[in-house]
XYZ file of C-alpha atoms in Angstrom:
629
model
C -12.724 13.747 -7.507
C -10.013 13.808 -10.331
C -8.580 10.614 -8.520
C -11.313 8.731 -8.806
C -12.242 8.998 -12.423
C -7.953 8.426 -13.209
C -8.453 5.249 -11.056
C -12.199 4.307 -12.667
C -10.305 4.635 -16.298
C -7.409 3.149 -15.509
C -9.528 -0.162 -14.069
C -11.075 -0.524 -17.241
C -8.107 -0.194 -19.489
C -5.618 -2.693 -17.541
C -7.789 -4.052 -14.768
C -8.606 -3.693 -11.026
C -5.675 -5.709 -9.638
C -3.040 -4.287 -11.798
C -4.475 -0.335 -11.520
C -4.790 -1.708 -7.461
C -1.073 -2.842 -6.947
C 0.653 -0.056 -9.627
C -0.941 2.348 -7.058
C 0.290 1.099 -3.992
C 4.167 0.777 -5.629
C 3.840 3.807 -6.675
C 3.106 5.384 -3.353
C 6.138 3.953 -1.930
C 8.704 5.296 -4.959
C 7.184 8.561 -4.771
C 6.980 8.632 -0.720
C 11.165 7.753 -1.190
C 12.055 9.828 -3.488
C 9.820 12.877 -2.674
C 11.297 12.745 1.049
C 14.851 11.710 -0.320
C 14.121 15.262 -2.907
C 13.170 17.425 -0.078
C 16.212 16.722 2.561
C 18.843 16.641 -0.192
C 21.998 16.264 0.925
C 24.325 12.918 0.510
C 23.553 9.529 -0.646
C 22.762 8.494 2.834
C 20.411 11.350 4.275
C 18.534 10.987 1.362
C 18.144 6.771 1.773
C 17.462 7.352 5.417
C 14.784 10.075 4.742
C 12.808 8.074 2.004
C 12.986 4.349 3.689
C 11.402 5.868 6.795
C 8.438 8.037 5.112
C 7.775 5.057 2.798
C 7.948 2.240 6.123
C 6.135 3.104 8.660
C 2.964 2.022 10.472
C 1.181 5.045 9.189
C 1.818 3.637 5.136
C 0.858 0.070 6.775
C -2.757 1.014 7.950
C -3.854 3.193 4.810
C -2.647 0.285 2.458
C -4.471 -1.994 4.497
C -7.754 0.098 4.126
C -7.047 0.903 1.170
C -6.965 4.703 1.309
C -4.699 5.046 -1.551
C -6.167 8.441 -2.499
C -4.618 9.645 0.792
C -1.759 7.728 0.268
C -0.820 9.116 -3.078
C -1.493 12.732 -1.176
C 0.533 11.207 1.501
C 3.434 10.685 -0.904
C 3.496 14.024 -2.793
C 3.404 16.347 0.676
C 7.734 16.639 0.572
C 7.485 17.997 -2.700
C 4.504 20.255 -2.220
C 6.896 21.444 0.747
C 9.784 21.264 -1.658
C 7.938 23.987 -3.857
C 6.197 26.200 -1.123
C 9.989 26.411 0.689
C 11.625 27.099 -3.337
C 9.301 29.658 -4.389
C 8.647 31.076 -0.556
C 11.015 34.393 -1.527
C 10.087 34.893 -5.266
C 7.357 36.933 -5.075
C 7.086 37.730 -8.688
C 5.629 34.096 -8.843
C 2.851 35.092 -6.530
C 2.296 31.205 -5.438
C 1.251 30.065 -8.879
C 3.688 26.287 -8.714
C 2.758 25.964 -5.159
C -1.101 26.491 -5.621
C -0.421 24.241 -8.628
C 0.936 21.355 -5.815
C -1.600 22.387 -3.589
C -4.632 21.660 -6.371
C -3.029 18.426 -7.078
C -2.797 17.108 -3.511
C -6.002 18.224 -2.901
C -7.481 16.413 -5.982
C -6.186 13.099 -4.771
C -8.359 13.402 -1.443
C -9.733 17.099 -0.197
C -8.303 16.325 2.910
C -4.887 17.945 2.116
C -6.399 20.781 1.792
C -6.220 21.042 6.006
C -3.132 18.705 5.924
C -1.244 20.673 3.419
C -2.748 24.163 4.821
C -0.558 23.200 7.956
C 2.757 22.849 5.973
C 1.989 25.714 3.783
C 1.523 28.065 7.345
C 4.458 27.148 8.647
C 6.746 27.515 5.409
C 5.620 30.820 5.152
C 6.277 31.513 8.949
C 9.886 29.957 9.001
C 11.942 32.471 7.182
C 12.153 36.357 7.283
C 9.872 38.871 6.118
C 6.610 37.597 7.397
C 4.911 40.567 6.149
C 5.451 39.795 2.542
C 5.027 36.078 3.150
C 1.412 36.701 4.447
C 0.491 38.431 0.873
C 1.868 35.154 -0.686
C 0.076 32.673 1.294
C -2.747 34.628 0.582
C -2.200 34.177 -3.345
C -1.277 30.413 -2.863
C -4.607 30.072 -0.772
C -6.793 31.869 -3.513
C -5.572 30.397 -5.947
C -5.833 27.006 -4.713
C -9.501 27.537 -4.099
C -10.213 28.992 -7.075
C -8.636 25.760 -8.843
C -10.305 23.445 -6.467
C -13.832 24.666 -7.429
C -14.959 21.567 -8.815
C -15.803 19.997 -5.583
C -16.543 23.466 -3.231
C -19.351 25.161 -5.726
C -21.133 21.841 -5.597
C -20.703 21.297 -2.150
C -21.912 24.390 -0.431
C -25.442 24.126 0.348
C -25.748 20.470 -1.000
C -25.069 17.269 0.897
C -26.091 13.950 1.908
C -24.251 13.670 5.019
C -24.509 14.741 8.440
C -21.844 15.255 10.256
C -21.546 15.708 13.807
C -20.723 14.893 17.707
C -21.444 10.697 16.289
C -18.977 11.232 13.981
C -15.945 12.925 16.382
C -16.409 9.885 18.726
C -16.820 7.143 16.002
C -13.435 8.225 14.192
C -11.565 9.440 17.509
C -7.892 8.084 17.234
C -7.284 5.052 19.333
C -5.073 4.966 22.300
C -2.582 1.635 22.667
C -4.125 -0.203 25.839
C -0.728 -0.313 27.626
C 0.879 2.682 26.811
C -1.981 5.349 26.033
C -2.955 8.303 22.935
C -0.004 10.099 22.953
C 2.798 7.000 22.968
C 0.387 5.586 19.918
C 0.439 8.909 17.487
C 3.327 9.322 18.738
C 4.591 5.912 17.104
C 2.569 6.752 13.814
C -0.475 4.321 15.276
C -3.923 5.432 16.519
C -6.221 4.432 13.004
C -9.277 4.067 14.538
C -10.150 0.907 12.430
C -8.031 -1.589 14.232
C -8.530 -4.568 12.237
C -5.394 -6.512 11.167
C -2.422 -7.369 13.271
C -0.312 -4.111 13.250
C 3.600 -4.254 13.016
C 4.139 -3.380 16.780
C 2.421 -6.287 17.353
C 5.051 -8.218 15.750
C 7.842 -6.153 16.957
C 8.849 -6.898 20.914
C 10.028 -3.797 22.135
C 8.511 -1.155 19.500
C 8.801 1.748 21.814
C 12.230 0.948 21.912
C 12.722 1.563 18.210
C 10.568 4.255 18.370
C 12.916 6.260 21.080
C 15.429 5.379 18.819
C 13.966 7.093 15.591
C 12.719 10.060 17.792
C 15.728 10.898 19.407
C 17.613 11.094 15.975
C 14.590 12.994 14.380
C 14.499 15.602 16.858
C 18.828 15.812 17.607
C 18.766 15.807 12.994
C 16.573 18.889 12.951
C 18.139 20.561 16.142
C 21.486 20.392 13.534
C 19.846 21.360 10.341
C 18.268 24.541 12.286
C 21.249 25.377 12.509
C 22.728 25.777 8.940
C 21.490 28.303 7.021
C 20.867 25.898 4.218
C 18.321 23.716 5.920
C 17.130 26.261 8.421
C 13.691 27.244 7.284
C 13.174 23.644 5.952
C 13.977 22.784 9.612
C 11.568 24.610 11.113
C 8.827 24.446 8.736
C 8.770 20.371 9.060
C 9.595 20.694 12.752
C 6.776 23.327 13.481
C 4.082 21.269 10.770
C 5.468 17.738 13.187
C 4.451 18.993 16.221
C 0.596 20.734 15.188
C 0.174 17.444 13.066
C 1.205 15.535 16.504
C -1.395 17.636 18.198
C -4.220 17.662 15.589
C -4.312 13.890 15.366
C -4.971 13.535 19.224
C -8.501 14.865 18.040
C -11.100 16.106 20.499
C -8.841 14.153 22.809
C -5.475 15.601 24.810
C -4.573 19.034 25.889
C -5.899 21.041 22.399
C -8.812 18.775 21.866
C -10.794 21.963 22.927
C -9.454 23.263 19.894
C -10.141 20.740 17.361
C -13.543 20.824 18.756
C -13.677 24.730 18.122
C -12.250 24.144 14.816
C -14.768 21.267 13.833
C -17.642 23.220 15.473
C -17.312 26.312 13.518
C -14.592 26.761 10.883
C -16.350 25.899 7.348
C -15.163 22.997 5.868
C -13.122 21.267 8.670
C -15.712 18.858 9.507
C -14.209 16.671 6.442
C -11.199 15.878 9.060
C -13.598 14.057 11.592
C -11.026 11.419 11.382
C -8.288 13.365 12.632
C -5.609 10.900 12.449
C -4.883 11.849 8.992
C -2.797 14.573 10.525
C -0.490 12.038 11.643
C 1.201 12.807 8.098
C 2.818 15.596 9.265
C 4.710 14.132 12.088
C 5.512 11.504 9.599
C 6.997 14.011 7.564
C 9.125 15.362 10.466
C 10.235 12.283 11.963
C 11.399 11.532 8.087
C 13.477 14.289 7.426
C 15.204 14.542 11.111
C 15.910 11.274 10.400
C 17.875 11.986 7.737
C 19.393 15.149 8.854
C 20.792 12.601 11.579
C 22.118 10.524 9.130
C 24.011 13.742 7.046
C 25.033 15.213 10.696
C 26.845 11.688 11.276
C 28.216 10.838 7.980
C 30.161 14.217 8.382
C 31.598 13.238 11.489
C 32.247 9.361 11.162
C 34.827 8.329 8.490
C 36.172 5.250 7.086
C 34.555 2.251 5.569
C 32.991 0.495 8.429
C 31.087 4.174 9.381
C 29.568 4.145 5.815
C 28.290 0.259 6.527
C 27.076 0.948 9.558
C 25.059 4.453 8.651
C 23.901 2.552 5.565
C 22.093 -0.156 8.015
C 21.021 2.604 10.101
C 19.154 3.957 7.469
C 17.435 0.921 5.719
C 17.407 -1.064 9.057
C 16.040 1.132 11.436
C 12.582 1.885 9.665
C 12.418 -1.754 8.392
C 12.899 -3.104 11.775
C 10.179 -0.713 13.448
C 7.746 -1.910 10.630
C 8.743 -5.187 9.287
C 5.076 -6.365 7.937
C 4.408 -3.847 5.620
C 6.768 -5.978 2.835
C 4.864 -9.109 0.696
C 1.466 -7.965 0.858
C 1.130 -6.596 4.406
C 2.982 -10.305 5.752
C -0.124 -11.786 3.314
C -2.459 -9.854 5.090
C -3.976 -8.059 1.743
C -4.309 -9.784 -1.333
C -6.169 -9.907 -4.621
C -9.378 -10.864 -4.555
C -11.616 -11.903 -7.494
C -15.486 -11.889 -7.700
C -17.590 -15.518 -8.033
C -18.504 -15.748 -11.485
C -21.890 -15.315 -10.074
C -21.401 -11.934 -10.178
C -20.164 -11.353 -13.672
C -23.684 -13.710 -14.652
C -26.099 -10.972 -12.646
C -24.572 -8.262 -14.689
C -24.643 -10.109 -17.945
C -28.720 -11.022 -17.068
C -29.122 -7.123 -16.694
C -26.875 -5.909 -18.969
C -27.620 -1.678 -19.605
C -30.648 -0.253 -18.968
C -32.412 2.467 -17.124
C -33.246 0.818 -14.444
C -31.621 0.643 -11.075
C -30.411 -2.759 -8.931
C -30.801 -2.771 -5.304
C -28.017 -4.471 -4.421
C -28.145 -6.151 -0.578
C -27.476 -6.476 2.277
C -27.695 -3.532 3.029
C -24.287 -2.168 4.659
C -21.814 0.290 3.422
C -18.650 -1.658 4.687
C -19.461 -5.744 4.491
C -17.243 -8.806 4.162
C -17.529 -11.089 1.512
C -16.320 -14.698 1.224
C -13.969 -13.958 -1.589
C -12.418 -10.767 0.014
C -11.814 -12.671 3.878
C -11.932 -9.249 5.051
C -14.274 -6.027 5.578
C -14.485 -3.654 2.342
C -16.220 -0.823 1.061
C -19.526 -2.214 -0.511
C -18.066 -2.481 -4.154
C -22.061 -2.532 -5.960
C -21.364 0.803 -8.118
C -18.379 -0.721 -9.375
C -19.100 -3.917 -10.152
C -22.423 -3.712 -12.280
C -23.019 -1.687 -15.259
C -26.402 -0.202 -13.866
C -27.049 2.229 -11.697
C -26.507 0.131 -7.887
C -28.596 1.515 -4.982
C -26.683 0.561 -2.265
C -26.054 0.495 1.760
C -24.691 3.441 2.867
C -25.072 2.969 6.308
C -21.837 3.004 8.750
C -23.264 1.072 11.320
C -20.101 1.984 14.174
C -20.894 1.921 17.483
C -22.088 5.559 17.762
C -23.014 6.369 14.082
C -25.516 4.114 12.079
C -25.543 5.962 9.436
C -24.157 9.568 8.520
C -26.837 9.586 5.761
C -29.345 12.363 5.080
C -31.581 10.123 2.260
C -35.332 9.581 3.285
C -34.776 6.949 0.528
C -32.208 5.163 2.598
C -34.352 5.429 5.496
C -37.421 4.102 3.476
C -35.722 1.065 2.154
C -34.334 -0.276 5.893
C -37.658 0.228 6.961
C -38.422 -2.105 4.660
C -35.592 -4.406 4.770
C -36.998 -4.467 8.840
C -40.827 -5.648 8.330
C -39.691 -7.639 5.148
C -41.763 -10.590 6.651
C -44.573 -8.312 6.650
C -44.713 -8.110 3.038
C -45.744 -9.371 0.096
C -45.383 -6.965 -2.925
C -41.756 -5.257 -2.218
C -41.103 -5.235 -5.801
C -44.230 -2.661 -5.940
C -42.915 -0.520 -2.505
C -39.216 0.095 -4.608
C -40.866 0.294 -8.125
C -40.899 4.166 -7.459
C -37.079 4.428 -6.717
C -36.356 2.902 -10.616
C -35.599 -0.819 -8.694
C -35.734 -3.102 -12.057
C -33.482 -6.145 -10.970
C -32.845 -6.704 -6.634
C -29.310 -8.714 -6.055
C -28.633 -10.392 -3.004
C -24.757 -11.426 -2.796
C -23.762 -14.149 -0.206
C -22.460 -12.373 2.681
C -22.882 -10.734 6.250
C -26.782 -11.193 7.358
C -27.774 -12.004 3.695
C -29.782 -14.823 5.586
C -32.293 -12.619 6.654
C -33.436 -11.785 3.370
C -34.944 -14.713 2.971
C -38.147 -13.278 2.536
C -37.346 -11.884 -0.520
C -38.763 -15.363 -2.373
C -42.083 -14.412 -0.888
C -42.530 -11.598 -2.177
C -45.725 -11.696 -5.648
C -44.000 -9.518 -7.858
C -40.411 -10.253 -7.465
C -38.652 -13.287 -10.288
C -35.846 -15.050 -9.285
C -33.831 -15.197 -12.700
C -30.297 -16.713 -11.055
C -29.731 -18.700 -8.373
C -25.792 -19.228 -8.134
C -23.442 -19.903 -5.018
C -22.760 -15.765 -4.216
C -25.380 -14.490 -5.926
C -28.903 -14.495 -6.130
C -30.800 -12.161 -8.119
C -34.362 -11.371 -8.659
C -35.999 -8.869 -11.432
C -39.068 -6.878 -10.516
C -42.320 -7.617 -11.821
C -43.917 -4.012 -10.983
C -41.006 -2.112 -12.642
C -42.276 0.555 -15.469
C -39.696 2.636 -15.899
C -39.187 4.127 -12.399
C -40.796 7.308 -12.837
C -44.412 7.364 -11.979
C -47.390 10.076 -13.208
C -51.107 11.308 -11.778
C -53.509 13.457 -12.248
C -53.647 14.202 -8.043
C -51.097 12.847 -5.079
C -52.117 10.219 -3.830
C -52.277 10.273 -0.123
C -50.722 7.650 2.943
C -49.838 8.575 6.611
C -46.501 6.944 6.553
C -43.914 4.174 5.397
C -46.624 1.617 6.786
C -49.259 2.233 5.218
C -47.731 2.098 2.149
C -46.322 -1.175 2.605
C -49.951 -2.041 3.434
C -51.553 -0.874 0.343
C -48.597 -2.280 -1.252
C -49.953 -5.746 0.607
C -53.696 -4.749 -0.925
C -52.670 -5.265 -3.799
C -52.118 -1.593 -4.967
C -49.577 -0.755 -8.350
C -48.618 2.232 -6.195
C -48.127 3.532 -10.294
C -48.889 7.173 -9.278
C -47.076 9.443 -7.217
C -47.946 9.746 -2.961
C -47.448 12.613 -0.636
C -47.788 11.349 3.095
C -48.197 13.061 6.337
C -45.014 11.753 7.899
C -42.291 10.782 6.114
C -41.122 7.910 8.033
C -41.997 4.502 9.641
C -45.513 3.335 10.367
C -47.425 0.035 11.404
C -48.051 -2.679 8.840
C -51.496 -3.480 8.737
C -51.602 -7.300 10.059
C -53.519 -8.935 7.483
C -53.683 -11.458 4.797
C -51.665 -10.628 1.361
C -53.816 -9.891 -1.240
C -51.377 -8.532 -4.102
C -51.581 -11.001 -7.013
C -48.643 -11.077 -9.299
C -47.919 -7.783 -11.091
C -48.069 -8.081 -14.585
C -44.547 -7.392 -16.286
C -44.292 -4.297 -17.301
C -43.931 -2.723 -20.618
C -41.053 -0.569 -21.549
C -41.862 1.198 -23.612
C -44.718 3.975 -25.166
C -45.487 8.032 -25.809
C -46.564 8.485 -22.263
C -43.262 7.009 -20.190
C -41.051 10.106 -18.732
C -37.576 8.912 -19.559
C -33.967 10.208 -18.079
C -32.295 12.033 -21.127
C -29.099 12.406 -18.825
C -28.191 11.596 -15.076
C -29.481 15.035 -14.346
C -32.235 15.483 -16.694
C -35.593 13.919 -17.130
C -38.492 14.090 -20.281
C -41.620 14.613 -19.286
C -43.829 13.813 -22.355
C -47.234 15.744 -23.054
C -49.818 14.252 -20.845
C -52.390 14.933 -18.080
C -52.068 17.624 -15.536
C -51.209 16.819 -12.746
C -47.732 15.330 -10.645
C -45.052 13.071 -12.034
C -42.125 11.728 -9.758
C -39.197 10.704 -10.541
C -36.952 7.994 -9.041
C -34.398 9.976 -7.471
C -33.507 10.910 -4.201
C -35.321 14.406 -3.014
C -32.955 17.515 -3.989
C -35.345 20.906 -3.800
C -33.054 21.832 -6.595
C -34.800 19.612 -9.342
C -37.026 21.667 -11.184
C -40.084 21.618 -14.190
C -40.531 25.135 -16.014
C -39.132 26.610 -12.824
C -41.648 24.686 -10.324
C -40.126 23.482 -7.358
C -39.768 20.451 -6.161
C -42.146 18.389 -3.604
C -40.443 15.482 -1.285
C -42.751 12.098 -2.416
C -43.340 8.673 -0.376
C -39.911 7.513 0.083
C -37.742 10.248 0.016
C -38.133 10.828 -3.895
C -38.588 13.872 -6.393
C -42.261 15.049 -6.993
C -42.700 18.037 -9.692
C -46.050 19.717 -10.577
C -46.413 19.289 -14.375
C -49.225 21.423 -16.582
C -49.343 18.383 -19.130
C -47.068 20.177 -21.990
C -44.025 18.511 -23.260
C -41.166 19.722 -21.021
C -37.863 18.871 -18.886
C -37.564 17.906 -15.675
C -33.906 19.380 -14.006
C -31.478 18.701 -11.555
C -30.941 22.457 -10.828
C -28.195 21.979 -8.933
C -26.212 20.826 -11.809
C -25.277 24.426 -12.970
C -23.644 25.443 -9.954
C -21.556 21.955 -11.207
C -20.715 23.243 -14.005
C -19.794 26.091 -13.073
C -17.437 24.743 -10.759
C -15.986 22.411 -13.182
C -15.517 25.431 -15.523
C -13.803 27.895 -12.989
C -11.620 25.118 -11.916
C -10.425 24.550 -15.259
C -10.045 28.077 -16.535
C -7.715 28.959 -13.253
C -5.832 26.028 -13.694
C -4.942 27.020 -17.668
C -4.307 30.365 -16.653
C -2.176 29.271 -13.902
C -0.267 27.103 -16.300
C 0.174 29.566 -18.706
C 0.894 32.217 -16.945
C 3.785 30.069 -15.494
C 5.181 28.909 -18.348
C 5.573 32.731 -20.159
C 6.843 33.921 -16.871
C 9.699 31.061 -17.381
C 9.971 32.218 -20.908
C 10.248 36.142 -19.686
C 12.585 35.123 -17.441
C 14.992 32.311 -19.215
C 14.973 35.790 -21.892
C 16.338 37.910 -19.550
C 18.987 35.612 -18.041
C 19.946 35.032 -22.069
C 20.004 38.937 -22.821
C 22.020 39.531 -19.192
């Protein structure tokens, strides 16, 4: 996603920690004044409006997980309202800013796309001539998709997640154990992650404040619906509040049916399996009711001593209801820096082809120097390519993965003390270097130091790491498949003291007995780098296949049936991994799916100039015409 490379770049210009904590401040200035920007009005409605859509407990859970991709979203949704609401009646525009907002939001986490799809039905639906309004959302919706190609063309067809029934009751919104599901979305809670202390758990008496900031929500829009300046703003944020309310209760409540329909069986939906991102749009409503309160009662209260005490209303109010989200989350989120361990594995590996297995194996781990749970931070951290865990492990989802490869290696990982010659068994997935950080289980890995062909080359406190004798390059090359039943008797050959050099096809792909016998793998030679023969990756999507025998070469990456060689398909190897029939000329080896990649790139870009450009001679066409009237 666009965010991500912004946020990659801007890590290695300035640094993690500064890129980390520039991001989060700037969620909260553009949360304030993007709320403040959309209610208008006096000083005050516009104070009260920002304060409580930048503090709340919704802003205090994302920080604290660090979802500032949604958060950034989060913050820009008033002025994507702002625009759909300005340029609702001018036609002649045919959506182009608002598709523009819409692309943007959507670039920061695809999400919006269903988030800001609410607000952008209900903007439409809020003022007159809903005939003409359905053309334009139409226009705003094409054009959006068109700009967000990028990630659908690739998408379609091609993924390595499952999602499913696991995933709806994994990432269901939490219920507070006293009061219950609606009372907790309701108060902006319900992230089904509940790890640190939340504000109401400082606060005695929450609900309290959260009556209080309901009430004047709902009696602020009430007025505003009422003035034909605010009306359709009003409504729009009012109807968007309510269906975000409801779509955040998930499969749970009185329209869980519905989100169940929805994830079931509209396309693309199943990316909102935690539906408590929703909660945004009540967020959003609460926020500007809030301040329409605040203008409806600085019109009637004068003096002084009214202006002091609507100015604490609107600062105190939302600061009171969530009081922690100030100095770091009350010190519960800080900046963490790696063991120099860490830097000293990536200095011993430096660049190179080959790939590091970095373990344990979990997606989300804790490490000493973070005190807290993170996404596993391997593809960040090291300049090689990291195979990593990508397994959930929640209570009713192990693993959304769809990668054979992934299954392979936790096979693995689960008869380690059955082996002897792992470095040979993960030679085939391009595993030169294995790294084993100190945290979680990273105990039971132990067996690692057993293993023939693996060389432990540091040994620091948070870091061990080990290179792999059997490494060749990855890729391997045959003249025939070789042949195995399953996972365990290729550990077993493996344990024979078989190279396992040449590409395998088995009969099931998946686990199998070890054969309970001695080791008899001696040492594997290291291996050379280099030589006429080797197939080499020219690109992350491209592979040479020198001239050679005829026969089978496989490559070490995960099985895609899109990867071709002089248009042969591909053939799902021993571990989950690419196998291509080659006739021994010179050729490439392709990640096929690559083209419909670039083609999305290139669509998305082309709409996006013409959007821009078309905009900016419309303003010309029309700044001439005001000049000539």
């Amino acid at each position: 996603m666009p965010f991500g490379l912004a946020i990659a770049g801007a890590s290695r210009i300035v640094g993690g920690a500064i890129v980390s904590w520039l991001v989060i401040a700037t969620v909260l200035a553009i949360s304030a004044a993007g709320a403040a920007c959309l209610v208008g009005g006096r000083p005050i409605t516009r104070i009260g409006a920002g304060t409580l859509y930048a503090v709340n407990p919704l802003v205090f859970d994302r920080i604290f997980a660090g979802h500032v991709g949604y958060l950034l979203g989060y913050a820009l949704l008033p002025l994507l309202l702002a625009s759909l609401l300005r340029w609702r009646n001018d036609f002649s525009r045919r959506g182009m800013r608002p598709a523009l907002w819409m692309a943007l939001v959507i670039g920061l986490t695809p999400h919006f796309f269903w988030i800001g799809g609410v607000v952008l039905l209900f903007s439409a639906a809020a003022g007159p001539d809903r005939r003409r309004a359905l053309g334009w959302t139409g226009a705003v919706v094409s054009l959006t998709l068109v700009m967000s190609a990028y990630f659908i063309a690739p998408s379609v067809g091609h993924s390595t997640q499952a999602v499913g029934e696991a995933d709806v009751s994994s990432y269901r919104t939490r219920a507070d154990p006293a009061l219950g599901l609606a009372v907790n979305v309701a108060g902006l809670y319900g992230f089904w992650r509940p790890e640190p202390r939340l504000p109401k758990q400082d606060v005695a008496g929450w609900p309290l404040f959260l009556g209080a900031i309901g009430l004047l929500a709902a009696y602020g829009l009430s007025r505003a619906r009422r003035d034909e300046a605010t009306r359709h703003l009003a409504s729009a944020v009012a109807l968007s509040g309510v269906t975000g309310f409801f779509l955040a209760l998930g499969d749970q409540g009185p329209t869980g049916p519905l989100f169940r329909f929805l994830f079931d069986h509209v396309p693309g939906f199943a990316i909102m399996r935690e539906p408590h991102k929703f909660v945004a749009l009540l967020a959003l409503a609460y926020a500007a009711g809030f301040g329409f309160a605040l203008e409806d009662l600085g019109r009637r209260m004068e003096g002084r001593r009214a202006r002091i005490a609507l100015g604490v209303l609107a600062l105190g109010l939302p600061i009171l209801y969530t009081p922690t989200l100030f100095f770091g989350l009350a010190g519960r989120v800080k900046t963490s820096e790696y063991p120099p361990s860490w830097a000293a594995a990536d200095r011993i590996m430096g660049e190179g082809d080959g790939k590091v297995l970095f373990l344990p194996w979990h997606q989300y781990l804790g490490f000493p120097f973070t005190g807290r749970v993170i996404a596993n931070p391997a593809d960040v951290t090291f300049r090689r390519d990291a195979i990593e865990g990508d397994n959930v492990e929640l209570t009713n989802l192990a693993t959304s993965s769809t990668l054979k490869r992934s299954g392979y290696l936790e096979f693995l990982f689960a008869h380690g003390g059955e082996l002897c010659a792992f470095g040979r068994l993960v030679a085939p997935l391009g595993v030169e270097y294995v790294a084993l950080a100190s945290a979680a289980d990273s105990d039971r890995y132990g067996w690692l130091n057993e293993q023939v062909d693996l060389e432990r080359v540091l040994d620091r406190p948070g870091m061990v790491l080990y290179r792999n004798a059997a490494y060749s390059g990855g890729a391997t090359r045959g003249r025939q498949l070789e042949r195995a039943a399953d996972w365990g008797e290729l550990a077993s050959l493996a344990n024979e003291g078989k190279l396992l050099s040449r590409p395998y096809l088995l009969t099931t792909q998946g686990p199998g007995d070890v054969a309970d016998q001695p080791c008899h793998a001696p040492p594997s030679p290291r291996a050379a780098f280099t030589g006429q023969g080797r197939v080499t990756p020219q690109s992350p999507v491209s592979y040479r296949v020198p001239a050679g025998p005829t026969g089978f070469v496989g490559l070490p990456e995960p099985f895609d049936p899109s990867w071709q060689l002089k248009g042969r398909p591909a053939i799902e190897l021993a571990g989950g991994l690419v196998g291509l029939p080659t006739d021994g000329t010179a050729s490439t080896a392709r990640f096929g799916h690559w083209r419909r990649v670039q083609l999305g790139y290139a669509t998305s870009l082309l709409a996006t100039a013409t959007v821009l450009v078309a905009g900016l001679q419309f303003r010309r066409s029309r700044n001439n015409q005001n000049t000539a009237g």
